[in-house]
Coordinates of C-alpha atoms in Angstrom, one line a residue:
M1 CA 132.4 46.5 82.2
R2 CA 129.0 46.1 83.8
V3 CA 126.3 43.6 83.2
E4 CA 123.9 46.0 81.7
D5 CA 127.1 46.7 79.0
Y6 CA 127.1 42.9 78.2
R7 CA 123.4 42.7 78.0
A8 CA 123.6 45.6 75.5
I9 CA 126.3 43.7 73.2
L10 CA 124.5 40.5 73.3
A11 CA 121.4 42.3 72.6
R12 CA 123.2 44.0 69.9
L13 CA 124.6 40.8 68.2
F14 CA 121.5 38.8 67.9
S15 CA 119.6 41.5 66.3
T16 CA 122.6 41.4 64.0
F17 CA 122.0 37.8 63.3
A18 CA 118.6 38.1 62.8
I19 CA 118.9 41.0 60.2
V20 CA 121.7 39.0 58.5
F21 CA 119.5 35.6 58.7
S22 CA 116.4 37.3 57.3
S23 CA 118.4 39.5 54.4
F24 CA 120.7 36.0 53.4
C25 CA 118.8 35.6 50.3
L26 CA 120.0 39.4 49.3
L27 CA 123.6 39.0 50.0
A28 CA 126.3 38.4 47.7
A29 CA 128.0 35.1 49.3
P30 CA 130.2 32.5 48.5
T31 CA 129.1 29.0 47.1
V32 CA 130.9 26.1 47.0
F33 CA 129.8 23.0 45.0
A34 CA 131.1 19.5 45.7
Q35 CA 131.1 16.4 44.3
E36 CA 132.4 12.9 43.7
D37 CA 132.0 9.9 41.3
G38 CA 129.5 7.2 41.7
V39 CA 131.1 5.2 44.4
D40 CA 129.2 4.8 47.6
D41 CA 130.8 6.9 50.6
P42 CA 129.6 5.3 53.5
A43 CA 131.2 8.6 55.5
A44 CA 129.3 11.1 53.8
E45 CA 126.4 12.8 55.3
Q46 CA 122.9 11.3 54.1
Y47 CA 119.6 10.8 55.4
D48 CA 116.7 8.1 55.1
G49 CA 113.9 9.7 56.4
D50 CA 114.3 10.5 60.0
E51 CA 117.2 8.4 60.3
K52 CA 120.7 9.8 59.8
L53 CA 123.0 6.9 58.4
A54 CA 126.4 8.5 58.8
E55 CA 128.3 11.4 60.4
E56 CA 129.1 14.2 58.5
I57 CA 132.2 14.9 57.3
V58 CA 133.9 18.3 57.1
V59 CA 136.6 18.4 54.5
T60 CA 139.9 20.4 54.9
G61 CA 141.8 21.3 51.9
S62 CA 139.6 20.4 49.0
R63 CA 135.9 20.4 47.3
L64 CA 135.8 16.9 46.6
K65 CA 134.3 14.7 49.7
R66 CA 136.9 12.6 51.0
D67 CA 138.2 11.3 54.4
T68 CA 141.9 11.7 56.1
Y69 CA 143.1 8.4 54.2
S70 CA 142.3 9.0 50.8
S71 CA 143.2 12.9 50.6
I72 CA 146.2 13.7 48.4
S73 CA 147.3 16.5 51.2
P74 CA 148.6 15.3 54.6
L75 CA 146.5 16.1 57.2
Q76 CA 147.4 16.2 60.6
I77 CA 144.3 15.8 63.2
I78 CA 144.7 16.6 66.9
T79 CA 141.5 16.3 69.1
S80 CA 140.8 18.9 71.8
E81 CA 140.8 15.7 74.0
I82 CA 144.2 14.5 74.0
S83 CA 145.4 18.2 74.2
R84 CA 144.0 18.5 77.8
E85 CA 145.3 15.1 78.4
V86 CA 148.8 16.8 78.2
G87 CA 148.1 20.2 79.5
L88 CA 147.4 22.2 76.3
I89 CA 144.0 24.1 76.8
D90 CA 143.7 27.0 75.0
A91 CA 144.0 27.0 70.8
A92 CA 147.1 29.0 70.6
N93 CA 149.6 26.3 72.4
I94 CA 147.7 23.4 71.1
L95 CA 148.6 24.9 67.3
Q96 CA 151.9 26.6 67.8
E97 CA 153.2 23.3 69.8
S98 CA 152.0 21.0 66.9
G99 CA 154.6 18.9 64.9
A100 CA 153.4 21.2 61.5
S101 CA 154.4 24.6 63.1
S102 CA 158.3 25.7 62.7
G103 CA 160.0 28.6 62.8
Q104 CA 159.1 31.4 64.9
Q105 CA 155.7 31.5 66.8
I106 CA 154.2 34.7 68.1
D107 CA 152.5 34.6 71.5
L108 CA 152.1 36.7 74.4
T109 CA 155.7 36.8 75.4
F110 CA 157.0 39.1 72.5
N111 CA 156.9 42.3 74.6
G112 CA 158.8 45.4 73.2
F113 CA 158.8 44.0 69.3
V114 CA 157.1 45.8 66.4
L115 CA 155.0 43.3 65.6
D116 CA 152.3 43.1 62.2
N117 CA 149.2 42.1 64.4
G118 CA 150.4 44.3 67.5
P119 CA 151.0 43.4 70.7
G120 CA 148.7 41.1 72.6
S121 CA 148.4 38.5 69.8
S122 CA 148.6 34.9 69.0
T123 CA 149.2 33.1 65.7
V124 CA 150.1 30.2 64.0
N125 CA 153.1 29.7 61.5
L126 CA 153.2 26.5 60.0
R127 CA 156.2 25.0 58.5
G128 CA 158.2 28.0 58.9
L129 CA 156.6 30.4 56.0
G130 CA 155.1 32.7 58.4
E131 CA 151.4 33.6 59.7
A132 CA 150.9 35.4 56.4
R133 CA 150.9 32.5 54.8
T134 CA 149.2 30.4 56.9
L135 CA 145.3 30.5 57.0
V136 CA 142.8 29.9 59.9
L137 CA 139.5 28.6 59.6
V138 CA 136.8 28.0 62.0
N139 CA 134.5 25.4 60.9
G140 CA 135.9 25.6 57.3
R141 CA 135.3 29.6 57.2
R142 CA 137.9 31.9 57.4
L143 CA 138.8 33.6 61.1
A144 CA 138.9 37.7 60.2
P145 CA 142.4 39.2 61.5
A146 CA 142.5 41.0 64.5
G147 CA 145.3 43.4 65.9
V148 CA 146.3 46.7 66.8
E149 CA 148.5 49.1 65.2
G150 CA 151.0 47.7 62.4
A151 CA 149.2 46.0 59.3
P152 CA 146.7 43.2 61.1
F153 CA 146.5 40.5 58.4
A154 CA 146.6 37.3 60.6
A155 CA 143.7 35.7 62.8
N156 CA 144.4 36.2 66.5
L157 CA 143.9 32.3 68.1
N158 CA 143.2 34.3 71.6
Q159 CA 139.9 34.3 70.3
I160 CA 139.1 31.0 70.0
P161 CA 136.7 29.4 72.7
A162 CA 138.8 26.1 73.7
S163 CA 135.7 24.7 75.7
L164 CA 133.8 24.4 72.3
V165 CA 136.8 23.1 69.6
Q166 CA 136.3 19.2 68.8
Q167 CA 139.4 19.1 67.1
Y168 CA 142.2 20.8 64.8
D169 CA 142.7 19.7 61.1
L170 CA 146.2 20.9 60.1
L171 CA 146.7 20.4 56.4
L172 CA 150.3 20.5 56.1
D173 CA 150.7 21.0 52.6
G174 CA 150.2 24.3 50.6
A175 CA 146.6 24.9 50.0
S176 CA 146.8 28.2 47.9
S177 CA 144.7 26.2 45.1
V178 CA 141.8 25.9 47.0
Y179 CA 141.7 28.7 49.6
G180 CA 144.3 31.7 48.0
S181 CA 147.6 32.6 48.6
D182 CA 147.5 32.9 52.5
A183 CA 147.4 29.1 53.1
I184 CA 150.7 28.6 50.6
A185 CA 152.0 26.8 54.1
G186 CA 148.8 25.5 55.1
V187 CA 145.7 25.6 56.8
A188 CA 144.5 25.5 60.4
N189 CA 140.8 24.5 60.3
I190 CA 139.4 24.6 63.8
I191 CA 136.5 22.4 64.0
L192 CA 133.5 23.3 66.6
R193 CA 132.0 20.5 68.2
K194 CA 128.5 19.0 68.1
D195 CA 128.0 16.7 70.6
F196 CA 125.8 18.9 73.3
D197 CA 124.2 16.8 76.1
G198 CA 122.8 19.5 78.5
F199 CA 124.8 21.9 80.6
E200 CA 128.8 21.7 81.3
V201 CA 131.1 23.5 83.3
E202 CA 134.7 23.5 83.5
G203 CA 137.8 24.9 85.2
F204 CA 141.4 25.0 84.6
S205 CA 144.4 26.2 86.8
R206 CA 148.0 26.4 86.4
N207 CA 150.2 27.5 89.4
P208 CA 153.5 27.5 88.5
Q209 CA 156.3 26.4 90.9
H210 CA 158.2 29.9 90.8
G211 CA 156.2 33.1 91.5
G212 CA 153.6 34.7 89.1
G213 CA 152.3 33.1 86.0
V214 CA 149.3 32.0 87.6
E215 CA 146.5 30.8 85.0
N216 CA 142.7 30.5 85.6
T217 CA 139.9 29.6 83.0
L218 CA 136.4 28.9 83.4
S219 CA 134.2 27.6 80.6
V220 CA 130.1 27.3 80.7
V221 CA 128.6 25.3 78.0
W222 CA 125.0 24.4 77.3
G223 CA 123.5 22.6 74.1
K224 CA 121.1 20.6 73.0
N225 CA 121.0 17.7 69.7
F226 CA 117.6 17.4 68.0
D227 CA 117.1 14.2 65.7
R228 CA 118.1 16.4 62.9
G229 CA 120.3 19.2 64.2
F230 CA 121.7 20.6 67.3
I231 CA 122.4 24.3 68.9
G232 CA 125.0 25.1 71.2
F233 CA 126.2 27.9 73.3
G234 CA 129.3 28.7 75.5
A235 CA 131.0 31.2 77.2
E236 CA 134.8 31.0 78.3
Y237 CA 136.7 33.5 80.5
Q238 CA 140.7 33.0 81.1
K239 CA 142.7 35.4 83.4
S240 CA 146.4 34.9 82.8
D241 CA 149.0 36.9 85.2
N242 CA 152.0 38.2 84.2
V243 CA 155.7 37.0 85.1
T244 CA 158.8 39.0 85.3
L245 CA 162.1 38.4 84.6
E246 CA 163.1 38.6 88.3
D247 CA 160.1 35.6 89.0
R248 CA 162.1 33.0 87.2
P249 CA 165.8 31.9 88.2
W250 CA 167.0 31.5 84.8
T251 CA 166.3 35.0 83.7
A252 CA 166.8 36.7 87.2
G253 CA 169.8 38.9 87.2
C254 CA 170.4 39.6 83.7
D255 CA 170.2 37.5 80.6
K256 CA 173.3 35.3 80.2
N257 CA 175.3 33.6 77.5
Y258 CA 174.4 29.9 76.7
E259 CA 176.5 28.8 73.9
I260 CA 178.7 25.5 72.7
D261 CA 181.6 25.7 71.9
E262 CA 184.0 24.1 69.0
N263 CA 184.6 21.0 71.1
G264 CA 181.0 20.5 72.0
Q265 CA 181.4 21.7 75.7
F266 CA 178.5 23.8 77.0
R267 CA 180.0 27.4 78.4
Q268 CA 178.6 30.7 79.4
D269 CA 181.4 33.1 79.7
E270 CA 181.4 35.9 77.5
Q271 CA 184.8 35.5 75.0
F272 CA 184.6 38.0 72.5
Y273 CA 184.9 41.4 74.4
P274 CA 187.4 40.2 77.5
N275 CA 189.7 38.8 74.9
V276 CA 189.5 40.9 71.6
Y277 CA 188.6 44.3 73.4
G278 CA 190.4 43.5 76.5
M279 CA 187.0 44.6 78.8
P280 CA 186.6 43.5 82.1
W281 CA 183.1 40.9 82.0
D282 CA 181.0 38.9 83.8
E283 CA 178.7 36.2 83.5
C284 CA 175.9 38.6 81.6
R285 CA 175.6 39.0 77.9
L286 CA 175.6 42.5 76.3
G287 CA 172.1 43.8 75.9
L288 CA 171.3 47.6 75.0
L289 CA 173.8 49.9 75.5
A290 CA 173.1 53.6 77.1
A291 CA 174.9 56.8 78.0
R292 CA 176.4 57.2 74.8
V293 CA 176.6 59.6 72.1
S294 CA 177.5 59.5 68.5
V295 CA 179.9 62.2 66.9
P296 CA 181.8 63.0 64.2
F297 CA 184.9 59.9 62.8
S298 CA 184.5 58.3 66.4
G299 CA 181.2 56.7 66.3
S300 CA 180.0 56.7 69.8
I301 CA 181.7 58.0 72.8
Y302 CA 180.6 56.8 76.2
A303 CA 180.2 59.3 79.3
T304 CA 183.2 59.3 81.7
P305 CA 182.8 62.3 84.1
G306 CA 186.1 63.7 84.8
A307 CA 188.1 62.0 82.4
S308 CA 188.8 61.4 78.4
N309 CA 191.0 59.4 76.4
G310 CA 190.7 62.1 73.9
G311 CA 189.7 65.9 73.7
W312 CA 186.1 65.5 74.5
N313 CA 184.9 66.8 77.9
G314 CA 183.8 63.8 80.1
F315 CA 183.6 61.3 77.5
S316 CA 185.7 58.6 76.1
E317 CA 186.3 56.3 73.0
S318 CA 185.8 52.4 73.6
N319 CA 187.6 50.9 70.8
I320 CA 189.4 51.9 67.3
F321 CA 190.5 49.8 64.5
G322 CA 189.1 46.6 66.0
F323 CA 190.8 46.8 69.8
G324 CA 189.8 48.4 73.0
I325 CA 191.5 51.5 73.8
D326 CA 194.1 50.9 76.7
S327 CA 195.5 54.8 77.3
N328 CA 197.4 53.7 80.3
Q329 CA 198.7 50.5 78.7
D330 CA 197.7 48.4 81.9
G331 CA 196.3 45.3 80.1
V332 CA 193.0 46.5 80.4
A333 CA 190.7 48.5 78.4
D334 CA 189.7 52.3 79.3
L335 CA 186.2 51.2 79.9
T336 CA 183.9 48.0 79.4
F337 CA 180.4 48.2 77.5
R338 CA 179.1 46.4 81.1
D339 CA 179.2 49.8 82.7
Y340 CA 176.6 51.1 79.9
D341 CA 174.9 47.8 79.4
L342 CA 171.1 47.8 80.3
N343 CA 170.9 44.0 80.7
G344 CA 170.7 43.3 84.4
K345 CA 169.3 46.4 85.5
A346 CA 166.3 46.9 87.7
S347 CA 164.2 48.6 85.4
Q348 CA 164.8 45.5 83.4
Q349 CA 164.2 42.7 85.9
N350 CA 161.2 44.5 86.6
S351 CA 159.7 43.8 83.0
D352 CA 157.6 41.1 81.9
L353 CA 158.8 37.6 80.7
F354 CA 155.0 36.7 80.3
S355 CA 152.5 39.7 79.9
A356 CA 149.3 39.9 81.7
N357 CA 146.0 38.7 79.8
D358 CA 142.3 38.6 80.2
T359 CA 140.0 37.1 77.4
L360 CA 136.4 36.4 77.3
Q361 CA 134.8 34.4 74.4
V362 CA 130.9 34.0 73.8
M363 CA 129.6 31.9 71.2
G364 CA 126.6 30.8 69.8
Y365 CA 125.8 28.3 66.9
G366 CA 123.6 26.0 65.3
E367 CA 121.9 24.3 62.5
Y368 CA 119.0 22.1 61.4
T369 CA 118.4 20.1 58.5
F370 CA 114.7 19.7 56.6
D371 CA 113.2 16.1 56.0
T372 CA 113.6 16.8 51.8
A373 CA 115.6 14.8 49.5
A374 CA 118.1 17.9 49.2
N375 CA 118.8 17.7 52.9
I376 CA 118.5 21.4 53.4
T377 CA 120.5 22.7 56.4
P378 CA 120.6 26.3 57.5
Y379 CA 123.2 27.1 60.0
F380 CA 124.6 30.2 62.0
E381 CA 127.7 30.9 64.0
V382 CA 127.9 34.5 66.4
M383 CA 130.5 34.9 68.1
Y384 CA 131.8 37.6 70.3
S385 CA 135.4 37.8 72.0
E386 CA 137.1 40.8 73.9
T387 CA 140.7 40.6 75.1
D388 CA 142.4 42.8 77.5
F389 CA 146.4 42.7 76.9
F390 CA 148.8 44.6 79.5
S391 CA 152.6 44.5 79.3
N392 CA 155.6 46.0 80.9
S393 CA 158.7 45.8 78.7
S394 CA 162.0 47.0 79.0
E395 CA 162.5 50.8 77.8
G396 CA 163.8 50.9 74.1
Q397 CA 166.4 53.1 73.1
L398 CA 166.0 56.9 71.6
F399 CA 168.0 58.2 68.7
P400 CA 167.7 62.1 68.6
T401 CA 169.6 64.3 66.3
V402 CA 171.2 67.5 68.2
P403 CA 172.1 70.4 65.5
A404 CA 175.6 71.8 65.4
N405 CA 174.8 75.2 67.2
N406 CA 172.6 73.4 69.5
P407 CA 174.1 75.4 73.0
F408 CA 173.9 71.7 74.6
N409 CA 175.7 70.1 71.8
I410 CA 179.3 68.5 72.8
C411 CA 180.4 69.3 69.2
N412 CA 179.8 72.9 69.4
P413 CA 182.8 74.7 70.8
A414 CA 180.5 77.7 71.4
A415 CA 178.4 75.7 73.9
I416 CA 179.2 75.2 77.5
G417 CA 181.6 72.4 77.6
G418 CA 181.5 71.8 73.8
V419 CA 184.6 71.4 72.1
D420 CA 185.7 70.9 68.1
C421 CA 185.3 67.3 68.0
G422 CA 187.6 67.0 65.1
L423 CA 190.4 68.7 67.3
A424 CA 189.1 65.9 70.4
F425 CA 189.6 63.0 67.6
D426 CA 193.0 64.2 66.9
A427 CA 193.9 64.1 70.6
L428 CA 192.8 60.4 70.7
M429 CA 195.1 59.6 67.6
N430 CA 197.8 61.4 69.6
N431 CA 197.1 59.5 73.0
P432 CA 200.5 57.4 73.7
G433 CA 198.5 54.5 74.6
V434 CA 196.5 54.5 71.5
I435 CA 199.8 54.8 69.5
A436 CA 201.1 52.1 71.3
G437 CA 198.2 50.1 70.3
V438 CA 197.9 50.8 66.6
L439 CA 201.7 50.4 66.3
N440 CA 201.5 46.7 68.1
A441 CA 198.4 45.8 65.8
F442 CA 199.3 47.5 62.4
G443 CA 202.9 48.5 62.7
C444 CA 202.2 52.3 62.2
D445 CA 201.6 55.7 63.6
P446 CA 198.3 57.2 63.5
S447 CA 199.4 60.4 65.2
T448 CA 199.8 63.9 63.8
G449 CA 202.6 63.7 61.2
G450 CA 202.9 59.8 61.8
S451 CA 203.1 57.1 59.2
C452 CA 199.6 56.4 59.0
D453 CA 198.4 59.7 60.0
Q454 CA 194.6 59.6 60.9
T455 CA 194.3 63.2 62.1
G456 CA 192.2 65.8 60.6
G457 CA 192.0 69.2 61.8
A458 CA 189.3 71.3 63.2
I459 CA 185.7 70.9 61.9
G460 CA 184.3 73.3 63.7
A461 CA 180.6 72.6 64.9
A462 CA 179.1 69.8 64.3
G463 CA 175.7 67.9 64.8
T464 CA 175.7 64.8 67.2
Q465 CA 173.2 62.0 68.1
P466 CA 172.9 60.8 71.6
I467 CA 172.0 56.9 72.0
V468 CA 169.6 56.9 75.5
S469 CA 167.3 55.0 77.2
V470 CA 165.1 56.6 80.0
A471 CA 163.3 54.5 82.8
G472 CA 159.7 54.5 82.5
D473 CA 159.4 55.8 78.7
R474 CA 156.9 54.2 76.4
N475 CA 157.6 50.6 78.5
F476 CA 154.0 49.6 79.0
T477 CA 151.7 48.4 76.6
K478 CA 147.8 48.2 76.7
V479 CA 145.4 46.5 74.5
S480 CA 141.9 46.3 74.5
G481 CA 140.1 44.6 71.8
D482 CA 136.5 43.4 70.5
Q483 CA 135.5 41.4 67.7
I484 CA 132.3 40.1 66.7
R485 CA 131.7 37.2 64.1
V486 CA 128.5 36.2 62.3
V487 CA 128.3 33.5 59.9
T488 CA 124.9 32.6 58.2
G489 CA 124.6 30.0 55.8
V490 CA 122.4 27.3 54.2
R491 CA 124.1 24.2 52.4
G492 CA 122.5 20.7 51.1
D493 CA 122.4 18.1 48.2
L494 CA 121.7 18.3 44.7
P495 CA 120.2 14.6 44.1
W496 CA 119.1 15.0 41.1
L497 CA 122.2 16.5 38.9
Q498 CA 124.1 14.1 37.6
F499 CA 126.7 14.0 34.7
G500 CA 127.6 10.9 33.4
S501 CA 129.0 8.6 36.5
V502 CA 129.6 11.7 38.5
D503 CA 127.2 12.4 40.9
N504 CA 126.2 13.1 44.8
W505 CA 127.0 16.7 44.3
S506 CA 126.1 19.2 47.2
F507 CA 126.3 22.8 47.8
D508 CA 127.2 25.6 50.6
A509 CA 126.4 29.3 50.6
Y510 CA 127.1 31.6 53.4
A511 CA 127.9 35.3 54.0
S512 CA 130.5 36.0 56.8

């Protein structure tokens, strides 16, 4: 994007803020009141003339002014300073690796999956109840959902400028009574910093031992604190290079089996297909299967050019009744799934383990408290976020349907190379190797006139369904997303409002 375009965007941002702020009194905005009993709270924000007596408390999970230790709900606080010491910079990594997060955490490694927020989004899942039940707040106010495709419902953590974060408050108990049904699992409240002192520049770089995956982050922050307020601006740019499966030794070659047997021993060798089906195997696990077609009676048959263990031209059945078909009785199945497995193929190895991602966040916010008994404090937040995401995932599978009379249908006797698939299945049941295998396993004969005759005779033309993967088909995903967030509001105290021993009421009204 050109410099002129960024200037135009910033101009629109501040003009929007000016309009919203000037029209604030005319907007319908949520209003929050808080109170506590007459006991003095030294942590509450109070003013005596120009002197600020105590630092303000941002309350998560309650309308009552209370600190962490008096809260009836467990609260975990993660400071950005401690997170940086252990190498965690961005909000997504910090929240997803916290002790409160459990279950599946959606991040940039999810390639080729159907996600509600679409690709290129990172969300947080508290207590394993899902992103839809985890609420994300910024300074106690909701962060809007962001995503493409699907039905976006969760906030994208990649849009948070980490350089402006003071701490992360994780409410570990259900907070639906305070925030709504999307806070059943808990609340992640991202609290922005207020301790500005001039100009700050920070740079972070991560260079993995193996190839790919270089991450560079540059943040620029300027702010100033006044006697009764502050103002701050920040911009952060992060660029992450992609990592392919081939770049890492534990994913290079193919995706392998890792399991613990009944004796507690670690093993990698595939056990089921070689021992039950008699199929030759290697150290790779089974992935997506291609070069097959679903036909009547048999299910899927696999391409075996020039040969068939049934009556199909150039196709063979892999298994029947739970055992691999060994038509020549040599102790090895006629075919092995590994020959049709996409796991380990070159097109798969070039797919991304971690996708490329570029993010830009620009934010400005501030507040000022007037010297009155009510401590009237207008405040604002303006945030612009831009995300560019690109991934190369593995090819998916296609399941087209082929009508019975299609001239290229394998189960159309009138087609070139076509056969009657009913008779083709009967030929499989009459195969001596199949008869011997069924006799050994079940003690009966599946052939025509046998003790458990499985043949059905001619059925004529019948529809089929190929199951294929096409190299280079819909495996590239590019996402560009922009979000603008504007918050204006005013809060203050109501020292004249008192109900018996209950006093110290305050209010907070804002438009977002």
